[in-house]
Amino acid sequence: MPSTPIHPMPPFTKQVDLASGIIHDPHRVQTRRLSDLRGLFHAADAEAALASDDPLVYRVYDAHDAPNAAGQLLFSTTVIEPGRIGDEYFMTKGHYHAKEDRAELYYGLQGEGCLLMQTRDGDVNVQWMRSGSAAYVPPYWGHRTVNTGTEPFVFLAVFPADAGYDYGSIRERGFASRIVAGEDGPRIVPNPSYRGG
Ligand code: PAN
Ligand code: ZN
């Protein structure tokens, strides 16, 4: 009989509320207000918004805490509020995985938005998402999500537990493209402050 060499984490089930994205009995809830996202949006617009209030931009519900081991999975929901800073829609910080060869699956639950991805070589890809969209983040692609709608944009993410987060690359260099509100809806435009790589 082969032994079962897995970490002692038993099978489990979590309830995910499809409308709100709330995971019941989560391991952790992370709240990102505008003041937590300094440098993400155009500075002058963000300062003006902060002067009036400090809006909630998004929350992440982490379902559980898996050992940081190859073979384990983590999953979470993200709820991005509708809103804009200047012409730029509310969005997540965005990251590469610290182990860059780790992929991820996003599944749209409510609202609409997009998954903005880029490689370090400068390729950009935008996947539009709504309820029922299963969008794939391949290994090596940095990723950020953007709420382009008028309701909360809610999605589930499933990813390897050892993927980790590299936020620094995005914080220092940004994304090559921005998703902004145009007259006929969202537009993908170059980011003039993108610093490459
Ligand atoms: C997602 C993201 C989540 C929040 O679970 O972590 O949507 O985005 P930021 O982490 O960029 O703030 C994921 O991609 N995990 O790997
Ligand atoms: Zn990720």
PDB file of C-alpha atoms and ligand atoms in Angstrom:
ATOM      1  CA  MET A   1       0.000   0.000   0.000  1.00  0.00           C
ATOM      2  CA  PRO A   2       1.572   3.368  -0.963  1.00  0.00           C
ATOM      3  CA  SER A   3       1.485   5.899   1.840  1.00  0.00           C
ATOM      4  CA  THR A   4      -0.205   9.299   1.352  1.00  0.00           C
ATOM      5  CA  PRO A   5       2.582  11.903   1.661  1.00  0.00           C
ATOM      6  CA  ILE A   6       0.415  14.981   2.015  1.00  0.00           C
ATOM      7  CA  HIS A   7       0.312  17.689   4.597  1.00  0.00           C
ATOM      8  CA  PRO A   8      -2.251  16.967   7.305  1.00  0.00           C
ATOM      9  CA  MET A   9      -4.948  19.182   5.840  1.00  0.00           C
ATOM     10  CA  PRO A  10      -8.246  17.347   5.662  1.00  0.00           C
ATOM     11  CA  PRO A  11     -10.725  17.699   2.826  1.00  0.00           C
ATOM     12  CA  PHE A  12     -13.163  20.557   3.394  1.00  0.00           C
ATOM     13  CA  THR A  13     -15.973  22.591   1.810  1.00  0.00           C
ATOM     14  CA  LYS A  14     -16.573  26.342   1.964  1.00  0.00           C
ATOM     15  CA  GLN A  15     -19.769  28.153   1.051  1.00  0.00           C
ATOM     16  CA  VAL A  16     -19.254  30.935  -1.489  1.00  0.00           C
ATOM     17  CA  ASP A  17     -22.108  33.401  -1.874  1.00  0.00           C
ATOM     18  CA  LEU A  18     -22.324  33.890  -5.621  1.00  0.00           C
ATOM     19  CA  ALA A  19     -23.980  37.310  -5.471  1.00  0.00           C
ATOM     20  CA  SER A  20     -21.796  39.009  -2.876  1.00  0.00           C
ATOM     21  CA  GLY A  21     -18.621  36.921  -3.258  1.00  0.00           C
ATOM     22  CA  ILE A  22     -18.498  36.452   0.498  1.00  0.00           C
ATOM     23  CA  ILE A  23     -16.861  33.186   1.592  1.00  0.00           C
ATOM     24  CA  HIS A  24     -18.322  32.011   4.864  1.00  0.00           C
ATOM     25  CA  ASP A  25     -15.834  31.297   7.633  1.00  0.00           C
ATOM     26  CA  PRO A  26     -12.876  32.668   5.650  1.00  0.00           C
ATOM     27  CA  HIS A  27      -9.281  32.344   6.745  1.00  0.00           C
ATOM     28  CA  ARG A  28      -8.735  36.057   6.131  1.00  0.00           C
ATOM     29  CA  VAL A  29     -10.415  39.112   4.613  1.00  0.00           C
ATOM     30  CA  GLN A  30      -8.175  41.786   3.115  1.00  0.00           C
ATOM     31  CA  THR A  31      -9.606  45.264   2.611  1.00  0.00           C
ATOM     32  CA  ARG A  32      -8.026  47.685   0.160  1.00  0.00           C
ATOM     33  CA  ARG A  33      -9.085  51.299   0.421  1.00  0.00           C
ATOM     34  CA  LEU A  34      -7.745  54.067  -1.780  1.00  0.00           C
ATOM     35  CA  SER A  35      -5.270  55.009   0.963  1.00  0.00           C
ATOM     36  CA  ASP A  36      -3.832  51.453   0.761  1.00  0.00           C
ATOM     37  CA  LEU A  37      -3.210  51.876  -2.968  1.00  0.00           C
ATOM     38  CA  ARG A  38      -0.888  54.848  -3.133  1.00  0.00           C
ATOM     39  CA  GLY A  39       0.790  55.144  -6.514  1.00  0.00           C
ATOM     40  CA  LEU A  40      -1.758  52.934  -8.270  1.00  0.00           C
ATOM     41  CA  PHE A  41      -3.914  55.641  -9.806  1.00  0.00           C
ATOM     42  CA  HIS A  42      -2.879  58.917 -11.353  1.00  0.00           C
ATOM     43  CA  ALA A  43      -1.557  60.884  -8.397  1.00  0.00           C
ATOM     44  CA  ALA A  44      -3.465  64.143  -8.763  1.00  0.00           C
ATOM     45  CA  ASP A  45      -6.808  62.383  -9.260  1.00  0.00           C
ATOM     46  CA  ALA A  46      -6.174  60.067  -6.313  1.00  0.00           C
ATOM     47  CA  GLU A  47      -5.247  62.957  -4.024  1.00  0.00           C
ATOM     48  CA  ALA A  48      -8.431  64.771  -4.979  1.00  0.00           C
ATOM     49  CA  ALA A  49     -10.512  61.654  -4.238  1.00  0.00           C
ATOM     50  CA  LEU A  50      -8.723  61.079  -0.941  1.00  0.00           C
ATOM     51  CA  ALA A  51      -9.389  64.632   0.118  1.00  0.00           C
ATOM     52  CA  SER A  52     -13.138  63.935   0.081  1.00  0.00           C
ATOM     53  CA  ASP A  53     -13.178  60.361   1.413  1.00  0.00           C
ATOM     54  CA  ASP A  54     -11.215  57.104   1.415  1.00  0.00           C
ATOM     55  CA  PRO A  55     -13.372  54.765  -0.673  1.00  0.00           C
ATOM     56  CA  LEU A  56     -13.300  50.999  -0.428  1.00  0.00           C
ATOM     57  CA  VAL A  57     -11.792  49.751  -3.697  1.00  0.00           C
ATOM     58  CA  TYR A  58     -11.739  45.968  -3.196  1.00  0.00           C
ATOM     59  CA  ARG A  59     -11.843  43.099  -0.745  1.00  0.00           C
ATOM     60  CA  VAL A  60     -10.250  39.659  -0.969  1.00  0.00           C
ATOM     61  CA  TYR A  61     -11.736  36.705   0.938  1.00  0.00           C
ATOM     62  CA  ASP A  62      -9.130  33.978   1.367  1.00  0.00           C
ATOM     63  CA  ALA A  63     -10.938  30.683   1.888  1.00  0.00           C
ATOM     64  CA  HIS A  64      -8.267  28.818   3.826  1.00  0.00           C
ATOM     65  CA  ASP A  65      -4.612  28.695   4.735  1.00  0.00           C
ATOM     66  CA  ALA A  66      -2.826  25.884   2.913  1.00  0.00           C
ATOM     67  CA  PRO A  67       0.741  24.895   3.583  1.00  0.00           C
ATOM     68  CA  ASN A  68       3.059  26.746   1.234  1.00  0.00           C
ATOM     69  CA  ALA A  69       3.818  23.510  -0.577  1.00  0.00           C
ATOM     70  CA  ALA A  70       3.862  22.405  -4.204  1.00  0.00           C
ATOM     71  CA  GLY A  71       0.710  20.467  -4.939  1.00  0.00           C
ATOM     72  CA  GLN A  72      -1.598  22.382  -2.602  1.00  0.00           C
ATOM     73  CA  LEU A  73      -4.143  24.904  -3.884  1.00  0.00           C
ATOM     74  CA  LEU A  74      -5.491  28.150  -2.456  1.00  0.00           C
ATOM     75  CA  PHE A  75      -8.686  29.870  -3.503  1.00  0.00           C
ATOM     76  CA  SER A  76     -10.206  33.250  -2.812  1.00  0.00           C
ATOM     77  CA  THR A  77     -12.872  35.612  -4.018  1.00  0.00           C
ATOM     78  CA  THR A  78     -12.260  39.244  -4.933  1.00  0.00           C
ATOM     79  CA  VAL A  79     -14.965  41.908  -4.857  1.00  0.00           C
ATOM     80  CA  ILE A  80     -14.016  45.112  -6.696  1.00  0.00           C
ATOM     81  CA  GLU A  81     -16.388  47.993  -6.079  1.00  0.00           C
ATOM     82  CA  PRO A  82     -17.650  50.046  -9.027  1.00  0.00           C
ATOM     83  CA  GLY A  83     -15.943  53.396  -9.281  1.00  0.00           C
ATOM     84  CA  ARG A  84     -13.237  55.444 -10.933  1.00  0.00           C
ATOM     85  CA  ILE A  85     -10.347  57.685 -10.051  1.00  0.00           C
ATOM     86  CA  GLY A  86     -10.303  60.209 -12.860  1.00  0.00           C
ATOM     87  CA  ASP A  87     -10.968  58.129 -15.982  1.00  0.00           C
ATOM     88  CA  GLU A  88      -9.377  54.975 -14.533  1.00  0.00           C
ATOM     89  CA  TYR A  89     -11.644  52.245 -13.221  1.00  0.00           C
ATOM     90  CA  PHE A  90     -11.231  50.732  -9.761  1.00  0.00           C
ATOM     91  CA  MET A  91      -8.770  47.837  -9.997  1.00  0.00           C
ATOM     92  CA  THR A  92      -6.512  45.538  -8.009  1.00  0.00           C
ATOM     93  CA  LYS A  93      -2.847  46.236  -7.320  1.00  0.00           C
ATOM     94  CA  GLY A  94      -1.778  43.428  -9.651  1.00  0.00           C
ATOM     95  CA  HIS A  95       1.172  41.129  -9.335  1.00  0.00           C
ATOM     96  CA  TYR A  96       3.388  38.501 -10.875  1.00  0.00           C
ATOM     97  CA  HIS A  97       3.610  35.295  -8.940  1.00  0.00           C
ATOM     98  CA  ALA A  98       6.795  35.046  -6.897  1.00  0.00           C
ATOM     99  CA  LYS A  99       7.208  31.612  -8.450  1.00  0.00           C
ATOM    100  CA  GLU A 100       6.604  32.954 -11.934  1.00  0.00           C
ATOM    101  CA  ASP A 101       5.848  29.607 -13.551  1.00  0.00           C
ATOM    102  CA  ARG A 102       2.657  29.222 -11.509  1.00  0.00           C
ATOM    103  CA  ALA A 103      -0.663  29.638 -13.360  1.00  0.00           C
ATOM    104  CA  GLU A 104      -4.082  30.656 -12.037  1.00  0.00           C
ATOM    105  CA  LEU A 105      -7.762  30.335 -12.958  1.00  0.00           C
ATOM    106  CA  TYR A 106     -10.264  33.163 -12.509  1.00  0.00           C
ATOM    107  CA  TYR A 107     -14.007  32.503 -12.638  1.00  0.00           C
ATOM    108  CA  GLY A 108     -16.474  35.402 -12.957  1.00  0.00           C
ATOM    109  CA  LEU A 109     -19.391  35.373 -10.493  1.00  0.00           C
ATOM    110  CA  GLN A 110     -21.040  38.813 -10.731  1.00  0.00           C
ATOM    111  CA  GLY A 111     -20.658  42.090 -12.554  1.00  0.00           C
ATOM    112  CA  GLU A 112     -18.260  42.739 -15.367  1.00  0.00           C
ATOM    113  CA  GLY A 113     -14.692  43.691 -15.822  1.00  0.00           C
ATOM    114  CA  CYS A 114     -11.457  42.516 -17.291  1.00  0.00           C
ATOM    115  CA  LEU A 115      -8.310  40.664 -16.526  1.00  0.00           C
ATOM    116  CA  LEU A 116      -5.348  42.746 -17.707  1.00  0.00           C
ATOM    117  CA  MET A 117      -2.216  40.665 -18.204  1.00  0.00           C
ATOM    118  CA  GLN A 118       1.319  41.312 -19.368  1.00  0.00           C
ATOM    119  CA  THR A 119       4.624  39.522 -19.711  1.00  0.00           C
ATOM    120  CA  ARG A 120       7.957  41.010 -18.762  1.00  0.00           C
ATOM    121  CA  ASP A 121       8.731  41.070 -22.509  1.00  0.00           C
ATOM    122  CA  GLY A 122       5.977  43.634 -23.038  1.00  0.00           C
ATOM    123  CA  ASP A 123       3.129  41.476 -24.379  1.00  0.00           C
ATOM    124  CA  VAL A 124      -0.265  42.689 -23.151  1.00  0.00           C
ATOM    125  CA  ASN A 125      -3.504  40.702 -23.119  1.00  0.00           C
ATOM    126  CA  VAL A 126      -6.979  41.690 -21.935  1.00  0.00           C
ATOM    127  CA  GLN A 127      -9.668  39.110 -21.200  1.00  0.00           C
ATOM    128  CA  TRP A 128     -13.180  40.481 -20.702  1.00  0.00           C
ATOM    129  CA  MET A 129     -15.069  38.770 -17.901  1.00  0.00           C
ATOM    130  CA  ARG A 130     -18.621  38.479 -16.622  1.00  0.00           C
ATOM    131  CA  SER A 131     -20.600  35.886 -14.690  1.00  0.00           C
ATOM    132  CA  GLY A 132     -19.590  32.472 -15.999  1.00  0.00           C
ATOM    133  CA  SER A 133     -16.296  33.533 -17.620  1.00  0.00           C
ATOM    134  CA  ALA A 134     -13.410  31.213 -16.798  1.00  0.00           C
ATOM    135  CA  ALA A 135     -10.247  33.150 -17.598  1.00  0.00           C
ATOM    136  CA  TYR A 136      -6.807  31.581 -17.543  1.00  0.00           C
ATOM    137  CA  VAL A 137      -3.666  33.318 -16.311  1.00  0.00           C
ATOM    138  CA  PRO A 138      -0.758  31.384 -17.829  1.00  0.00           C
ATOM    139  CA  PRO A 139       2.585  31.030 -16.068  1.00  0.00           C
ATOM    140  CA  TYR A 140       4.780  34.174 -16.240  1.00  0.00           C
ATOM    141  CA  TRP A 141       1.919  36.626 -16.885  1.00  0.00           C
ATOM    142  CA  GLY A 142       1.471  39.525 -14.461  1.00  0.00           C
ATOM    143  CA  HIS A 143      -2.224  40.079 -13.765  1.00  0.00           C
ATOM    144  CA  ARG A 144      -4.610  42.739 -12.530  1.00  0.00           C
ATOM    145  CA  THR A 145      -8.417  42.896 -12.580  1.00  0.00           C
ATOM    146  CA  VAL A 146     -10.503  45.961 -13.364  1.00  0.00           C
ATOM    147  CA  ASN A 147     -14.190  46.648 -12.665  1.00  0.00           C
ATOM    148  CA  THR A 148     -15.539  48.285 -15.827  1.00  0.00           C
ATOM    149  CA  GLY A 149     -19.189  47.989 -14.800  1.00  0.00           C
ATOM    150  CA  THR A 150     -21.625  49.721 -12.500  1.00  0.00           C
ATOM    151  CA  GLU A 151     -22.037  46.836 -10.008  1.00  0.00           C
ATOM    152  CA  PRO A 152     -19.424  45.073  -7.880  1.00  0.00           C
ATOM    153  CA  PHE A 153     -17.217  42.816 -10.013  1.00  0.00           C
ATOM    154  CA  VAL A 154     -16.888  39.486  -8.207  1.00  0.00           C
ATOM    155  CA  PHE A 155     -14.702  36.543  -9.180  1.00  0.00           C
ATOM    156  CA  LEU A 156     -13.197  33.402  -7.728  1.00  0.00           C
ATOM    157  CA  ALA A 157      -9.471  32.685  -8.120  1.00  0.00           C
ATOM    158  CA  VAL A 158      -7.782  29.303  -7.736  1.00  0.00           C
ATOM    159  CA  PHE A 159      -3.997  29.130  -7.650  1.00  0.00           C
ATOM    160  CA  PRO A 160      -1.082  26.996  -6.423  1.00  0.00           C
ATOM    161  CA  ALA A 161      -0.357  27.538  -2.749  1.00  0.00           C
ATOM    162  CA  ASP A 162       3.339  28.130  -3.417  1.00  0.00           C
ATOM    163  CA  ALA A 163       2.745  30.761  -6.150  1.00  0.00           C
ATOM    164  CA  GLY A 164       3.351  33.723  -3.836  1.00  0.00           C
ATOM    165  CA  TYR A 165       3.164  37.400  -4.810  1.00  0.00           C
ATOM    166  CA  ASP A 166       5.609  39.777  -6.458  1.00  0.00           C
ATOM    167  CA  TYR A 167       3.943  43.167  -6.021  1.00  0.00           C
ATOM    168  CA  GLY A 168       7.189  45.117  -6.243  1.00  0.00           C
ATOM    169  CA  SER A 169       7.646  44.785 -10.011  1.00  0.00           C
ATOM    170  CA  ILE A 170       4.210  46.264 -10.670  1.00  0.00           C
ATOM    171  CA  ARG A 171       4.585  48.934  -7.995  1.00  0.00           C
ATOM    172  CA  GLU A 172       7.880  50.098  -9.505  1.00  0.00           C
ATOM    173  CA  ARG A 173       7.093  49.749 -13.222  1.00  0.00           C
ATOM    174  CA  GLY A 174       3.319  49.666 -13.563  1.00  0.00           C
ATOM    175  CA  PHE A 175       1.335  47.980 -16.305  1.00  0.00           C
ATOM    176  CA  ALA A 176       1.994  48.761 -19.961  1.00  0.00           C
ATOM    177  CA  SER A 177      -1.704  49.466 -20.519  1.00  0.00           C
ATOM    178  CA  ARG A 178      -4.443  51.197 -18.574  1.00  0.00           C
ATOM    179  CA  ILE A 179      -8.170  50.531 -18.757  1.00  0.00           C
ATOM    180  CA  VAL A 180     -10.018  53.837 -18.867  1.00  0.00           C
ATOM    181  CA  ALA A 181     -13.574  55.020 -19.386  1.00  0.00           C
ATOM    182  CA  GLY A 182     -14.206  56.341 -22.881  1.00  0.00           C
ATOM    183  CA  GLU A 183     -17.348  57.767 -24.414  1.00  0.00           C
ATOM    184  CA  ASP A 184     -18.440  54.335 -25.669  1.00  0.00           C
ATOM    185  CA  GLY A 185     -17.232  52.292 -22.694  1.00  0.00           C
ATOM    186  CA  PRO A 186     -13.900  50.945 -21.523  1.00  0.00           C
ATOM    187  CA  ARG A 187     -10.796  51.579 -23.607  1.00  0.00           C
ATOM    188  CA  ILE A 188      -7.334  50.065 -23.469  1.00  0.00           C
ATOM    189  CA  VAL A 189      -4.724  52.814 -23.690  1.00  0.00           C
ATOM    190  CA  PRO A 190      -0.937  52.886 -23.257  1.00  0.00           C
ATOM    191  CA  ASN A 191       0.305  53.808 -19.807  1.00  0.00           C
ATOM    192  CA  PRO A 192       2.660  56.777 -20.254  1.00  0.00           C
ATOM    193  CA  SER A 193       4.356  56.099 -16.909  1.00  0.00           C
ATOM    194  CA  TYR A 194       5.082  52.412 -17.642  1.00  0.00           C
ATOM    195  CA  ARG A 195       8.753  51.757 -17.051  1.00  0.00           C
ATOM    196  CA  GLY A 196       9.173  48.462 -18.943  1.00  0.00           C
ATOM    197  CA  GLY A 197      10.184  44.947 -17.942  1.00  0.00           C
TER     198      GLY A 197
HETATM  199  C1  PAN B   1      -5.920  36.950  -6.679  1.00  0.00           C
HETATM  200  C2  PAN B   1      -5.531  38.373  -6.232  1.00  0.00           C
HETATM  201  C3  PAN B   1      -6.705  39.248  -5.810  1.00  0.00           C
HETATM  202  C4  PAN B   1      -6.277  40.671  -5.393  1.00  0.00           C
HETATM  203  O1  PAN B   1      -6.435  36.218  -5.624  1.00  0.00           O
HETATM  204  O2  PAN B   1      -4.585  38.271  -5.180  1.00  0.00           O
HETATM  205  O3  PAN B   1      -7.610  39.372  -6.878  1.00  0.00           O
HETATM  206  O4  PAN B   1      -5.350  41.227  -6.280  1.00  0.00           O
HETATM  207  P1  PAN B   1      -3.911  41.717  -5.747  1.00  0.00           P
HETATM  208  O5  PAN B   1      -3.311  40.513  -5.026  1.00  0.00           O
HETATM  209  O6  PAN B   1      -3.157  42.060  -6.992  1.00  0.00           O
HETATM  210  O7  PAN B   1      -4.136  42.852  -4.816  1.00  0.00           O
HETATM  211  C5  PAN B   1      -4.658  36.323  -7.247  1.00  0.00           C
HETATM  212  O8  PAN B   1      -4.302  36.635  -8.354  1.00  0.00           O
HETATM  213  N1  PAN B   1      -3.941  35.501  -6.479  1.00  0.00           N
HETATM  214  O9  PAN B   1      -2.806  34.923  -6.953  1.00  0.00           O
HETATM  215 ZN    ZN B   2      -2.295  35.740  -8.842  1.00  0.00          ZN
END
